[in-house]
Amino acid sequence: MSYETILVETQGPVTVIRLNRPQALNALNTQVLADLIVAFRAFDADPDQRCAILTGSEKAFAAGADIKQMQEKGYAEMFGEDFFADWSKVTGTRKPWIAAVAGFALGGGCELAMMADIMIAADNARFGQPEIKLGVCPGMGGSQRLTRAVGKSKAMDMCLTGRMMDATEAERANLCSKVVPLADLMDEAMKMAQAIAAMPPLAAIANKEAVNAAFETGLHHGLLFERRSFNGLCATEDKAEGMAAFVEKRPGVWKGK
Ligand code: CAA
Protein backbone atom coordinates (compact mmCIF):
# COMPACT_ATOMS: atom_id res chain seq x y z
CA MET A 1 0.00 0.00 0.00
CA SER A 2 1.42 3.44 -0.80
CA TYR A 3 0.38 6.57 1.03
CA GLU A 4 1.07 10.27 0.42
CA THR A 5 0.91 11.67 3.92
CA ILE A 6 1.54 8.83 6.35
CA LEU A 7 4.12 6.10 6.89
CA VAL A 8 2.93 2.66 7.89
CA GLU A 9 4.96 -0.26 9.16
CA THR A 10 4.25 -3.37 11.14
CA GLN A 11 6.26 -4.70 14.06
CA GLY A 12 4.94 -8.19 14.70
CA PRO A 13 1.24 -7.82 15.52
CA VAL A 14 1.46 -4.02 15.95
CA THR A 15 0.80 -1.54 13.13
CA VAL A 16 2.59 1.80 13.49
CA ILE A 17 1.06 4.69 11.57
CA ARG A 18 3.07 7.91 11.47
CA LEU A 19 1.62 11.21 10.25
CA ASN A 20 4.15 12.58 7.77
CA ARG A 21 3.53 16.14 6.60
CA PRO A 22 6.47 17.77 8.39
CA GLN A 23 6.30 20.94 6.27
CA ALA A 24 2.84 21.64 7.72
CA LEU A 25 3.36 20.20 11.22
CA ASN A 26 1.16 17.27 10.19
CA ALA A 27 -1.87 19.49 9.55
CA LEU A 28 -4.80 17.24 8.70
CA ASN A 29 -5.97 17.80 5.13
CA THR A 30 -8.34 15.59 3.17
CA GLN A 31 -5.43 13.48 1.87
CA VAL A 32 -4.32 12.69 5.44
CA LEU A 33 -7.87 11.62 6.25
CA ALA A 34 -8.08 9.49 3.08
CA ASP A 35 -4.76 7.83 3.90
CA LEU A 36 -5.74 7.18 7.51
CA ILE A 37 -9.06 5.64 6.48
CA VAL A 38 -7.26 3.18 4.17
CA ALA A 39 -4.55 2.41 6.76
CA PHE A 40 -6.99 1.78 9.62
CA ARG A 41 -9.18 -0.36 7.32
CA ALA A 42 -6.17 -2.44 6.32
CA PHE A 43 -5.20 -2.79 9.99
CA ASP A 44 -8.71 -3.95 10.91
CA ALA A 45 -8.82 -6.40 8.00
CA ASP A 46 -5.47 -8.08 8.74
CA PRO A 47 -5.99 -10.98 11.16
CA ASP A 48 -2.30 -10.87 12.14
CA GLN A 49 -2.54 -7.25 13.34
CA ARG A 50 -3.88 -6.81 16.87
CA CYS A 51 -3.13 -3.23 17.98
CA ALA A 52 -2.09 0.00 16.26
CA ILE A 53 -0.13 3.07 17.30
CA LEU A 54 -0.78 6.44 15.68
CA THR A 55 1.97 8.99 16.12
CA GLY A 56 3.46 12.10 14.54
CA SER A 57 6.84 13.77 14.79
CA GLU A 58 8.69 14.94 17.89
CA LYS A 59 7.61 18.52 17.14
CA ALA A 60 3.99 17.87 16.23
CA PHE A 61 1.50 15.07 16.54
CA ALA A 62 -0.70 17.31 14.39
CA ALA A 63 -1.16 21.09 14.50
CA GLY A 64 -4.83 20.89 13.54
CA ALA A 65 -7.04 20.64 10.52
CA ASP A 66 -5.35 22.25 7.52
CA ILE A 67 -6.26 25.92 7.83
CA LYS A 68 -5.05 26.69 4.29
CA GLN A 69 -7.43 24.07 2.90
CA MET A 70 -10.36 25.47 4.88
CA GLN A 71 -9.65 29.16 4.34
CA GLU A 72 -11.75 29.61 1.20
CA LYS A 73 -14.58 27.25 2.09
CA GLY A 74 -17.93 28.81 3.00
CA TYR A 75 -20.91 27.32 4.76
CA ALA A 76 -22.58 25.82 1.67
CA GLU A 77 -19.43 23.99 0.63
CA MET A 78 -18.66 22.74 4.16
CA PHE A 79 -22.25 21.64 4.69
CA GLY A 80 -22.51 20.12 1.21
CA GLU A 81 -19.40 18.02 1.78
CA ASP A 82 -20.30 17.39 5.43
CA PHE A 83 -16.69 18.37 6.04
CA PHE A 84 -15.07 16.32 8.86
CA ALA A 85 -17.87 13.68 8.80
CA ASP A 86 -15.56 11.01 7.39
CA TRP A 87 -13.46 11.02 10.57
CA SER A 88 -16.13 8.65 11.88
CA LYS A 89 -14.52 6.08 9.56
CA VAL A 90 -11.37 6.36 11.67
CA THR A 91 -13.28 6.05 14.93
CA GLY A 92 -15.09 3.08 13.38
CA THR A 93 -11.88 1.05 13.68
CA ARG A 94 -12.79 -2.06 15.64
CA LYS A 95 -9.40 -3.11 16.99
CA PRO A 96 -7.67 -1.11 19.73
CA TRP A 97 -5.30 1.71 18.85
CA ILE A 98 -3.11 4.04 20.84
CA ALA A 99 -2.21 7.67 20.11
CA ALA A 100 1.42 8.37 21.02
CA VAL A 101 1.54 12.15 21.19
CA ALA A 102 4.64 14.33 21.11
CA GLY A 103 4.73 18.07 20.49
CA PHE A 104 1.71 20.01 19.30
CA ALA A 105 -1.69 18.33 19.35
CA LEU A 106 -3.87 21.30 18.51
CA GLY A 107 -7.38 21.61 17.14
CA GLY A 108 -7.98 18.59 14.93
CA GLY A 109 -4.69 17.15 16.21
CA CYS A 110 -5.99 17.09 19.77
CA GLU A 111 -9.31 15.78 18.45
CA LEU A 112 -7.59 12.98 16.52
CA ALA A 113 -5.59 11.99 19.61
CA MET A 114 -8.86 11.88 21.57
CA MET A 115 -10.33 9.50 18.98
CA ALA A 116 -7.76 6.91 20.08
CA ASP A 117 -8.67 4.24 22.61
CA ILE A 118 -5.67 5.18 24.77
CA MET A 119 -3.52 8.28 24.64
CA ILE A 120 0.10 8.35 25.85
CA ALA A 121 1.85 11.71 25.88
CA ALA A 122 5.51 12.66 25.71
CA ASP A 123 6.61 15.25 28.24
CA ASN A 124 6.83 17.88 25.46
CA ALA A 125 3.21 17.39 24.34
CA ARG A 126 1.01 20.50 24.14
CA PHE A 127 -2.73 20.13 23.73
CA GLY A 128 -5.22 22.79 22.73
CA GLN A 129 -8.45 23.67 20.98
CA PRO A 130 -7.46 27.05 19.52
CA GLU A 131 -10.22 27.15 16.90
CA ILE A 132 -11.82 30.17 18.60
CA LYS A 133 -8.81 32.22 17.52
CA LEU A 134 -9.74 31.43 13.91
CA GLY A 135 -13.34 32.49 14.45
CA VAL A 136 -14.64 28.92 14.57
CA CYS A 137 -15.12 26.12 17.08
CA PRO A 138 -13.86 22.52 17.16
CA GLY A 139 -15.23 20.44 14.28
CA MET A 140 -13.77 16.97 14.77
CA GLY A 141 -15.20 16.26 18.20
CA GLY A 142 -13.24 18.57 20.52
CA SER A 143 -16.21 20.11 22.29
CA GLN A 144 -17.64 16.64 22.93
CA ARG A 145 -14.66 14.36 23.60
CA LEU A 146 -12.64 16.95 25.51
CA THR A 147 -15.63 17.72 27.73
CA ARG A 148 -16.20 14.02 28.43
CA ALA A 149 -12.50 13.58 29.23
CA VAL A 150 -11.73 16.63 31.37
CA GLY A 151 -15.13 17.97 32.42
CA LYS A 152 -17.00 21.13 31.59
CA SER A 153 -14.94 23.79 33.33
CA LYS A 154 -11.58 22.83 31.85
CA ALA A 155 -13.10 22.12 28.42
CA MET A 156 -14.66 25.59 28.45
CA ASP A 157 -11.32 27.04 29.58
CA MET A 158 -9.52 25.33 26.67
CA CYS A 159 -12.14 26.15 24.02
CA LEU A 160 -12.87 29.71 25.10
CA THR A 161 -9.28 30.88 25.71
CA GLY A 162 -7.63 28.70 23.05
CA ARG A 163 -4.69 28.19 25.43
CA MET A 164 -2.42 25.17 25.38
CA MET A 165 -2.28 22.53 28.11
CA ASP A 166 1.05 20.87 28.84
CA ALA A 167 1.51 17.13 29.35
CA THR A 168 1.48 17.31 33.15
CA GLU A 169 -1.84 19.13 33.15
CA ALA A 170 -3.20 16.73 30.52
CA GLU A 171 -2.38 13.72 32.67
CA ARG A 172 -3.83 15.36 35.80
CA ALA A 173 -7.00 16.13 33.84
CA ASN A 174 -7.33 12.53 32.56
CA LEU A 175 -6.82 13.52 28.95
CA CYS A 176 -4.05 10.93 28.60
CA SER A 177 -3.29 7.70 30.41
CA LYS A 178 0.34 8.54 31.12
CA VAL A 179 3.21 10.91 30.38
CA VAL A 180 6.67 9.60 29.53
CA PRO A 181 9.97 11.22 28.54
CA LEU A 182 10.00 12.10 24.85
CA ALA A 183 12.87 9.66 24.19
CA ASP A 184 10.78 6.79 25.61
CA LEU A 185 7.49 7.57 23.87
CA MET A 186 7.55 4.96 21.12
CA ASP A 187 9.06 2.26 23.36
CA GLU A 188 6.34 2.83 25.97
CA ALA A 189 3.61 2.87 23.32
CA MET A 190 5.03 -0.30 21.76
CA LYS A 191 5.18 -2.04 25.14
CA MET A 192 1.53 -1.23 25.74
CA ALA A 193 0.55 -2.21 22.19
CA GLN A 194 2.37 -5.54 22.47
CA ALA A 195 0.59 -6.24 25.77
CA ILE A 196 -2.77 -5.56 24.13
CA ALA A 197 -1.78 -7.55 21.03
CA ALA A 198 -1.06 -10.57 23.24
CA MET A 199 -4.67 -10.64 24.49
CA PRO A 200 -7.44 -12.76 22.96
CA PRO A 201 -8.44 -10.67 19.93
CA LEU A 202 -12.23 -11.03 20.15
CA ALA A 203 -12.12 -10.13 23.83
CA ALA A 204 -10.02 -7.07 22.98
CA ILE A 205 -12.66 -5.82 20.56
CA ALA A 206 -15.46 -6.60 23.02
CA ASN A 207 -13.66 -4.75 25.83
CA LYS A 208 -13.19 -1.73 23.56
CA GLU A 209 -16.87 -1.77 22.59
CA ALA A 210 -17.97 -2.05 26.21
CA VAL A 211 -15.86 0.89 27.40
CA ASN A 212 -17.03 2.96 24.44
CA ALA A 213 -20.64 2.14 25.35
CA ALA A 214 -20.07 4.14 28.53
CA PHE A 215 -19.80 7.25 26.35
CA GLU A 216 -22.83 6.47 24.23
CA THR A 217 -25.51 5.20 26.63
CA GLY A 218 -26.97 5.61 30.10
CA LEU A 219 -25.80 3.34 32.95
CA HIS A 220 -28.66 0.84 32.70
CA HIS A 221 -28.14 0.16 29.00
CA GLY A 222 -24.37 0.33 29.35
CA LEU A 223 -24.44 -2.36 32.04
CA LEU A 224 -26.80 -4.47 29.95
CA PHE A 225 -24.51 -4.11 26.92
CA GLU A 226 -21.54 -5.14 29.06
CA ARG A 227 -23.32 -8.21 30.46
CA ARG A 228 -24.43 -9.33 27.01
CA SER A 229 -20.86 -8.92 25.72
CA PHE A 230 -19.62 -11.03 28.61
CA ASN A 231 -22.31 -13.63 27.93
CA GLY A 232 -21.47 -13.64 24.23
CA LEU A 233 -17.73 -14.09 24.79
CA CYS A 234 -18.58 -17.26 26.69
CA ALA A 235 -19.38 -18.79 23.29
CA THR A 236 -15.80 -18.32 22.06
CA GLU A 237 -13.03 -20.88 21.99
CA ASP A 238 -10.72 -18.28 23.50
CA LYS A 239 -12.89 -18.10 26.62
CA ALA A 240 -12.67 -21.89 27.05
CA GLU A 241 -8.91 -21.69 26.48
CA GLY A 242 -8.44 -18.68 28.81
CA MET A 243 -10.21 -20.26 31.75
CA ALA A 244 -8.59 -23.68 31.16
CA ALA A 245 -5.16 -22.01 30.96
CA PHE A 246 -5.79 -20.26 34.29
CA VAL A 247 -6.82 -23.48 36.00
CA GLU A 248 -3.89 -25.40 34.47
CA LYS A 249 -1.46 -22.60 35.43
CA ARG A 250 -0.14 -22.01 31.89
CA PRO A 251 -0.34 -19.15 29.38
CA GLY A 252 -3.35 -19.13 27.05
CA VAL A 253 -2.97 -19.69 23.32
CA TRP A 254 -5.49 -17.61 21.40
CA LYS A 255 -7.29 -18.46 18.17
CA GLY A 256 -9.45 -15.38 17.75
CA LYS A 257 -12.46 -17.66 17.61
N1 CAA B 1 -2.91 24.20 8.96
C1 CAA B 1 -2.11 24.46 7.93
N2 CAA B 1 -0.80 24.74 8.05
C2 CAA B 1 -0.28 24.71 9.29
C3 CAA B 1 -1.07 24.44 10.43
C4 CAA B 1 -2.45 24.16 10.23
N3 CAA B 1 -3.27 23.85 11.23
N4 CAA B 1 -0.27 24.53 11.53
C5 CAA B 1 0.96 24.83 11.08
N5 CAA B 1 0.96 24.95 9.74
C6 CAA B 1 2.08 25.28 8.87
C7 CAA B 1 2.44 26.75 8.97
O1 CAA B 1 1.60 27.53 8.14
C8 CAA B 1 3.88 26.73 8.49
O2 CAA B 1 3.89 26.63 7.11
P1 CAA B 1 4.83 27.64 6.23
O3 CAA B 1 6.23 27.29 6.64
O4 CAA B 1 4.50 27.29 4.82
O5 CAA B 1 4.46 29.00 6.65
C9 CAA B 1 4.40 25.40 9.04
O6 CAA B 1 3.25 24.61 9.31
C10 CAA B 1 5.18 25.57 10.34
O7 CAA B 1 4.33 26.27 11.25
P2 CAA B 1 4.83 27.56 12.06
O8 CAA B 1 5.86 28.33 11.29
O9 CAA B 1 3.62 28.33 12.50
O10 CAA B 1 5.55 26.85 13.31
P3 CAA B 1 5.74 27.43 14.77
O11 CAA B 1 6.66 26.48 15.46
O12 CAA B 1 6.13 28.86 14.72
O13 CAA B 1 4.29 27.37 15.47
C11 CAA B 1 2.19 26.33 16.03
C12 CAA B 1 3.69 26.13 15.72
C13 CAA B 1 2.01 27.09 17.34
C14 CAA B 1 1.57 24.94 16.13
C15 CAA B 1 1.52 27.12 14.88
O14 CAA B 1 1.89 26.54 13.63
C16 CAA B 1 0.04 27.17 14.96
O15 CAA B 1 -0.51 27.92 15.76
N6 CAA B 1 -0.66 26.40 14.10
C17 CAA B 1 -2.09 26.42 13.98
C18 CAA B 1 -2.76 25.73 15.16
C19 CAA B 1 -4.27 25.80 15.02
O16 CAA B 1 -4.87 26.85 15.01
N7 CAA B 1 -4.92 24.63 14.91
C20 CAA B 1 -6.33 24.52 14.76
C21 CAA B 1 -6.70 24.43 13.30
S1 CAA B 1 -8.46 24.51 13.02
C22 CAA B 1 -9.02 22.95 13.40
O17 CAA B 1 -8.27 22.06 13.73
C23 CAA B 1 -10.49 22.77 13.27
C24 CAA B 1 -11.00 21.50 13.85
O18 CAA B 1 -11.54 21.46 14.92
C25 CAA B 1 -10.91 20.26 13.12
CSV table of C-alpha atoms and ligand atoms in Angstrom, one decimal:
chain,number,residue,atom,x,y,z
A,1,MET,CA,0.0,0.0,0.0
A,2,SER,CA,1.4,3.4,-0.8
A,3,TYR,CA,0.4,6.6,1.0
A,4,GLU,CA,1.1,10.3,0.4
A,5,THR,CA,0.9,11.7,3.9
A,6,ILE,CA,1.5,8.8,6.3
A,7,LEU,CA,4.1,6.1,6.9
A,8,VAL,CA,2.9,2.7,7.9
A,9,GLU,CA,5.0,-0.3,9.2
A,10,THR,CA,4.2,-3.4,11.1
A,11,GLN,CA,6.3,-4.7,14.1
A,12,GLY,CA,4.9,-8.2,14.7
A,13,PRO,CA,1.2,-7.8,15.5
A,14,VAL,CA,1.5,-4.0,16.0
A,15,THR,CA,0.8,-1.5,13.1
A,16,VAL,CA,2.6,1.8,13.5
A,17,ILE,CA,1.1,4.7,11.6
A,18,ARG,CA,3.1,7.9,11.5
A,19,LEU,CA,1.6,11.2,10.2
A,20,ASN,CA,4.1,12.6,7.8
A,21,ARG,CA,3.5,16.1,6.6
A,22,PRO,CA,6.5,17.8,8.4
A,23,GLN,CA,6.3,20.9,6.3
A,24,ALA,CA,2.8,21.6,7.7
A,25,LEU,CA,3.4,20.2,11.2
A,26,ASN,CA,1.2,17.3,10.2
A,27,ALA,CA,-1.9,19.5,9.6
A,28,LEU,CA,-4.8,17.2,8.7
A,29,ASN,CA,-6.0,17.8,5.1
A,30,THR,CA,-8.3,15.6,3.2
A,31,GLN,CA,-5.4,13.5,1.9
A,32,VAL,CA,-4.3,12.7,5.4
A,33,LEU,CA,-7.9,11.6,6.3
A,34,ALA,CA,-8.1,9.5,3.1
A,35,ASP,CA,-4.8,7.8,3.9
A,36,LEU,CA,-5.7,7.2,7.5
A,37,ILE,CA,-9.1,5.6,6.5
A,38,VAL,CA,-7.3,3.2,4.2
A,39,ALA,CA,-4.5,2.4,6.8
A,40,PHE,CA,-7.0,1.8,9.6
A,41,ARG,CA,-9.2,-0.4,7.3
A,42,ALA,CA,-6.2,-2.4,6.3
A,43,PHE,CA,-5.2,-2.8,10.0
A,44,ASP,CA,-8.7,-3.9,10.9
A,45,ALA,CA,-8.8,-6.4,8.0
A,46,ASP,CA,-5.5,-8.1,8.7
A,47,PRO,CA,-6.0,-11.0,11.2
A,48,ASP,CA,-2.3,-10.9,12.1
A,49,GLN,CA,-2.5,-7.2,13.3
A,50,ARG,CA,-3.9,-6.8,16.9
A,51,CYS,CA,-3.1,-3.2,18.0
A,52,ALA,CA,-2.1,0.0,16.3
A,53,ILE,CA,-0.1,3.1,17.3
A,54,LEU,CA,-0.8,6.4,15.7
A,55,THR,CA,2.0,9.0,16.1
A,56,GLY,CA,3.5,12.1,14.5
A,57,SER,CA,6.8,13.8,14.8
A,58,GLU,CA,8.7,14.9,17.9
A,59,LYS,CA,7.6,18.5,17.1
A,60,ALA,CA,4.0,17.9,16.2
A,61,PHE,CA,1.5,15.1,16.5
A,62,ALA,CA,-0.7,17.3,14.4
A,63,ALA,CA,-1.2,21.1,14.5
A,64,GLY,CA,-4.8,20.9,13.5
A,65,ALA,CA,-7.0,20.6,10.5
A,66,ASP,CA,-5.3,22.3,7.5
A,67,ILE,CA,-6.3,25.9,7.8
A,68,LYS,CA,-5.1,26.7,4.3
A,69,GLN,CA,-7.4,24.1,2.9
A,70,MET,CA,-10.4,25.5,4.9
A,71,GLN,CA,-9.6,29.2,4.3
A,72,GLU,CA,-11.8,29.6,1.2
A,73,LYS,CA,-14.6,27.3,2.1
A,74,GLY,CA,-17.9,28.8,3.0
A,75,TYR,CA,-20.9,27.3,4.8
A,76,ALA,CA,-22.6,25.8,1.7
A,77,GLU,CA,-19.4,24.0,0.6
A,78,MET,CA,-18.7,22.7,4.2
A,79,PHE,CA,-22.3,21.6,4.7
A,80,GLY,CA,-22.5,20.1,1.2
A,81,GLU,CA,-19.4,18.0,1.8
A,82,ASP,CA,-20.3,17.4,5.4
A,83,PHE,CA,-16.7,18.4,6.0
A,84,PHE,CA,-15.1,16.3,8.9
A,85,ALA,CA,-17.9,13.7,8.8
A,86,ASP,CA,-15.6,11.0,7.4
A,87,TRP,CA,-13.5,11.0,10.6
A,88,SER,CA,-16.1,8.6,11.9
A,89,LYS,CA,-14.5,6.1,9.6
A,90,VAL,CA,-11.4,6.4,11.7
A,91,THR,CA,-13.3,6.1,14.9
A,92,GLY,CA,-15.1,3.1,13.4
A,93,THR,CA,-11.9,1.1,13.7
A,94,ARG,CA,-12.8,-2.1,15.6
A,95,LYS,CA,-9.4,-3.1,17.0
A,96,PRO,CA,-7.7,-1.1,19.7
A,97,TRP,CA,-5.3,1.7,18.8
A,98,ILE,CA,-3.1,4.0,20.8
A,99,ALA,CA,-2.2,7.7,20.1
A,100,ALA,CA,1.4,8.4,21.0
A,101,VAL,CA,1.5,12.2,21.2
A,102,ALA,CA,4.6,14.3,21.1
A,103,GLY,CA,4.7,18.1,20.5
A,104,PHE,CA,1.7,20.0,19.3
A,105,ALA,CA,-1.7,18.3,19.4
A,106,LEU,CA,-3.9,21.3,18.5
A,107,GLY,CA,-7.4,21.6,17.1
A,108,GLY,CA,-8.0,18.6,14.9
A,109,GLY,CA,-4.7,17.1,16.2
A,110,CYS,CA,-6.0,17.1,19.8
A,111,GLU,CA,-9.3,15.8,18.5
A,112,LEU,CA,-7.6,13.0,16.5
A,113,ALA,CA,-5.6,12.0,19.6
A,114,MET,CA,-8.9,11.9,21.6
A,115,MET,CA,-10.3,9.5,19.0
A,116,ALA,CA,-7.8,6.9,20.1
A,117,ASP,CA,-8.7,4.2,22.6
A,118,ILE,CA,-5.7,5.2,24.8
A,119,MET,CA,-3.5,8.3,24.6
A,120,ILE,CA,0.1,8.3,25.8
A,121,ALA,CA,1.9,11.7,25.9
A,122,ALA,CA,5.5,12.7,25.7
A,123,ASP,CA,6.6,15.3,28.2
A,124,ASN,CA,6.8,17.9,25.5
A,125,ALA,CA,3.2,17.4,24.3
A,126,ARG,CA,1.0,20.5,24.1
A,127,PHE,CA,-2.7,20.1,23.7
A,128,GLY,CA,-5.2,22.8,22.7
A,129,GLN,CA,-8.4,23.7,21.0
A,130,PRO,CA,-7.5,27.0,19.5
A,131,GLU,CA,-10.2,27.1,16.9
A,132,ILE,CA,-11.8,30.2,18.6
A,133,LYS,CA,-8.8,32.2,17.5
A,134,LEU,CA,-9.7,31.4,13.9
A,135,GLY,CA,-13.3,32.5,14.4
A,136,VAL,CA,-14.6,28.9,14.6
A,137,CYS,CA,-15.1,26.1,17.1
A,138,PRO,CA,-13.9,22.5,17.2
A,139,GLY,CA,-15.2,20.4,14.3
A,140,MET,CA,-13.8,17.0,14.8
A,141,GLY,CA,-15.2,16.3,18.2
A,142,GLY,CA,-13.2,18.6,20.5
A,143,SER,CA,-16.2,20.1,22.3
A,144,GLN,CA,-17.6,16.6,22.9
A,145,ARG,CA,-14.7,14.4,23.6
A,146,LEU,CA,-12.6,17.0,25.5
A,147,THR,CA,-15.6,17.7,27.7
A,148,ARG,CA,-16.2,14.0,28.4
A,149,ALA,CA,-12.5,13.6,29.2
A,150,VAL,CA,-11.7,16.6,31.4
A,151,GLY,CA,-15.1,18.0,32.4
A,152,LYS,CA,-17.0,21.1,31.6
A,153,SER,CA,-14.9,23.8,33.3
A,154,LYS,CA,-11.6,22.8,31.8
A,155,ALA,CA,-13.1,22.1,28.4
A,156,MET,CA,-14.7,25.6,28.5
A,157,ASP,CA,-11.3,27.0,29.6
A,158,MET,CA,-9.5,25.3,26.7
A,159,CYS,CA,-12.1,26.1,24.0
A,160,LEU,CA,-12.9,29.7,25.1
A,161,THR,CA,-9.3,30.9,25.7
A,162,GLY,CA,-7.6,28.7,23.1
A,163,ARG,CA,-4.7,28.2,25.4
A,164,MET,CA,-2.4,25.2,25.4
A,165,MET,CA,-2.3,22.5,28.1
A,166,ASP,CA,1.1,20.9,28.8
A,167,ALA,CA,1.5,17.1,29.4
A,168,THR,CA,1.5,17.3,33.2
A,169,GLU,CA,-1.8,19.1,33.2
A,170,ALA,CA,-3.2,16.7,30.5
A,171,GLU,CA,-2.4,13.7,32.7
A,172,ARG,CA,-3.8,15.4,35.8
A,173,ALA,CA,-7.0,16.1,33.8
A,174,ASN,CA,-7.3,12.5,32.6
A,175,LEU,CA,-6.8,13.5,29.0
A,176,CYS,CA,-4.1,10.9,28.6
A,177,SER,CA,-3.3,7.7,30.4
A,178,LYS,CA,0.3,8.5,31.1
A,179,VAL,CA,3.2,10.9,30.4
A,180,VAL,CA,6.7,9.6,29.5
A,181,PRO,CA,10.0,11.2,28.5
A,182,LEU,CA,10.0,12.1,24.8
A,183,ALA,CA,12.9,9.7,24.2
A,184,ASP,CA,10.8,6.8,25.6
A,185,LEU,CA,7.5,7.6,23.9
A,186,MET,CA,7.6,5.0,21.1
A,187,ASP,CA,9.1,2.3,23.4
A,188,GLU,CA,6.3,2.8,26.0
A,189,ALA,CA,3.6,2.9,23.3
A,190,MET,CA,5.0,-0.3,21.8
A,191,LYS,CA,5.2,-2.0,25.1
A,192,MET,CA,1.5,-1.2,25.7
A,193,ALA,CA,0.6,-2.2,22.2
A,194,GLN,CA,2.4,-5.5,22.5
A,195,ALA,CA,0.6,-6.2,25.8
A,196,ILE,CA,-2.8,-5.6,24.1
A,197,ALA,CA,-1.8,-7.6,21.0
A,198,ALA,CA,-1.1,-10.6,23.2
A,199,MET,CA,-4.7,-10.6,24.5
A,200,PRO,CA,-7.4,-12.8,23.0
A,201,PRO,CA,-8.4,-10.7,19.9
A,202,LEU,CA,-12.2,-11.0,20.1
A,203,ALA,CA,-12.1,-10.1,23.8
A,204,ALA,CA,-10.0,-7.1,23.0
A,205,ILE,CA,-12.7,-5.8,20.6
A,206,ALA,CA,-15.5,-6.6,23.0
A,207,ASN,CA,-13.7,-4.7,25.8
A,208,LYS,CA,-13.2,-1.7,23.6
A,209,GLU,CA,-16.9,-1.8,22.6
A,210,ALA,CA,-18.0,-2.1,26.2
A,211,VAL,CA,-15.9,0.9,27.4
A,212,ASN,CA,-17.0,3.0,24.4
A,213,ALA,CA,-20.6,2.1,25.3
A,214,ALA,CA,-20.1,4.1,28.5
A,215,PHE,CA,-19.8,7.2,26.3
A,216,GLU,CA,-22.8,6.5,24.2
A,217,THR,CA,-25.5,5.2,26.6
A,218,GLY,CA,-27.0,5.6,30.1
A,219,LEU,CA,-25.8,3.3,32.9
A,220,HIS,CA,-28.7,0.8,32.7
A,221,HIS,CA,-28.1,0.2,29.0
A,222,GLY,CA,-24.4,0.3,29.3
A,223,LEU,CA,-24.4,-2.4,32.0
A,224,LEU,CA,-26.8,-4.5,29.9
A,225,PHE,CA,-24.5,-4.1,26.9
A,226,GLU,CA,-21.5,-5.1,29.1
A,227,ARG,CA,-23.3,-8.2,30.5
A,228,ARG,CA,-24.4,-9.3,27.0
A,229,SER,CA,-20.9,-8.9,25.7
A,230,PHE,CA,-19.6,-11.0,28.6
A,231,ASN,CA,-22.3,-13.6,27.9
A,232,GLY,CA,-21.5,-13.6,24.2
A,233,LEU,CA,-17.7,-14.1,24.8
A,234,CYS,CA,-18.6,-17.3,26.7
A,235,ALA,CA,-19.4,-18.8,23.3
A,236,THR,CA,-15.8,-18.3,22.1
A,237,GLU,CA,-13.0,-20.9,22.0
A,238,ASP,CA,-10.7,-18.3,23.5
A,239,LYS,CA,-12.9,-18.1,26.6
A,240,ALA,CA,-12.7,-21.9,27.1
A,241,GLU,CA,-8.9,-21.7,26.5
A,242,GLY,CA,-8.4,-18.7,28.8
A,243,MET,CA,-10.2,-20.3,31.7
A,244,ALA,CA,-8.6,-23.7,31.2
A,245,ALA,CA,-5.2,-22.0,31.0
A,246,PHE,CA,-5.8,-20.3,34.3
A,247,VAL,CA,-6.8,-23.5,36.0
A,248,GLU,CA,-3.9,-25.4,34.5
A,249,LYS,CA,-1.5,-22.6,35.4
A,250,ARG,CA,-0.1,-22.0,31.9
A,251,PRO,CA,-0.3,-19.2,29.4
A,252,GLY,CA,-3.3,-19.1,27.0
A,253,VAL,CA,-3.0,-19.7,23.3
A,254,TRP,CA,-5.5,-17.6,21.4
A,255,LYS,CA,-7.3,-18.5,18.2
A,256,GLY,CA,-9.4,-15.4,17.8
A,257,LYS,CA,-12.5,-17.7,17.6
B,1,CAA,N1,-2.9,24.2,9.0
B,1,CAA,C1,-2.1,24.5,7.9
B,1,CAA,N2,-0.8,24.7,8.1
B,1,CAA,C2,-0.3,24.7,9.3
B,1,CAA,C3,-1.1,24.4,10.4
B,1,CAA,C4,-2.5,24.2,10.2
B,1,CAA,N3,-3.3,23.8,11.2
B,1,CAA,N4,-0.3,24.5,11.5
B,1,CAA,C5,1.0,24.8,11.1
B,1,CAA,N5,1.0,24.9,9.7
B,1,CAA,C6,2.1,25.3,8.9
B,1,CAA,C7,2.4,26.7,9.0
B,1,CAA,O1,1.6,27.5,8.1
B,1,CAA,C8,3.9,26.7,8.5
B,1,CAA,O2,3.9,26.6,7.1
B,1,CAA,P1,4.8,27.6,6.2
B,1,CAA,O3,6.2,27.3,6.6
B,1,CAA,O4,4.5,27.3,4.8
B,1,CAA,O5,4.5,29.0,6.6
B,1,CAA,C9,4.4,25.4,9.0
B,1,CAA,O6,3.3,24.6,9.3
B,1,CAA,C10,5.2,25.6,10.3
B,1,CAA,O7,4.3,26.3,11.2
B,1,CAA,P2,4.8,27.6,12.1
B,1,CAA,O8,5.9,28.3,11.3
B,1,CAA,O9,3.6,28.3,12.5
B,1,CAA,O10,5.5,26.9,13.3
B,1,CAA,P3,5.7,27.4,14.8
B,1,CAA,O11,6.7,26.5,15.5
B,1,CAA,O12,6.1,28.9,14.7
B,1,CAA,O13,4.3,27.4,15.5
B,1,CAA,C11,2.2,26.3,16.0
B,1,CAA,C12,3.7,26.1,15.7
B,1,CAA,C13,2.0,27.1,17.3
B,1,CAA,C14,1.6,24.9,16.1
B,1,CAA,C15,1.5,27.1,14.9
B,1,CAA,O14,1.9,26.5,13.6
B,1,CAA,C16,0.0,27.2,15.0
B,1,CAA,O15,-0.5,27.9,15.8
B,1,CAA,N6,-0.7,26.4,14.1
B,1,CAA,C17,-2.1,26.4,14.0
B,1,CAA,C18,-2.8,25.7,15.2
B,1,CAA,C19,-4.3,25.8,15.0
B,1,CAA,O16,-4.9,26.8,15.0
B,1,CAA,N7,-4.9,24.6,14.9
B,1,CAA,C20,-6.3,24.5,14.8
B,1,CAA,C21,-6.7,24.4,13.3
B,1,CAA,S1,-8.5,24.5,13.0
B,1,CAA,C22,-9.0,23.0,13.4
B,1,CAA,O17,-8.3,22.1,13.7
B,1,CAA,C23,-10.5,22.8,13.3
B,1,CAA,C24,-11.0,21.5,13.8
B,1,CAA,O18,-11.5,21.5,14.9
B,1,CAA,C25,-10.9,20.3,13.1
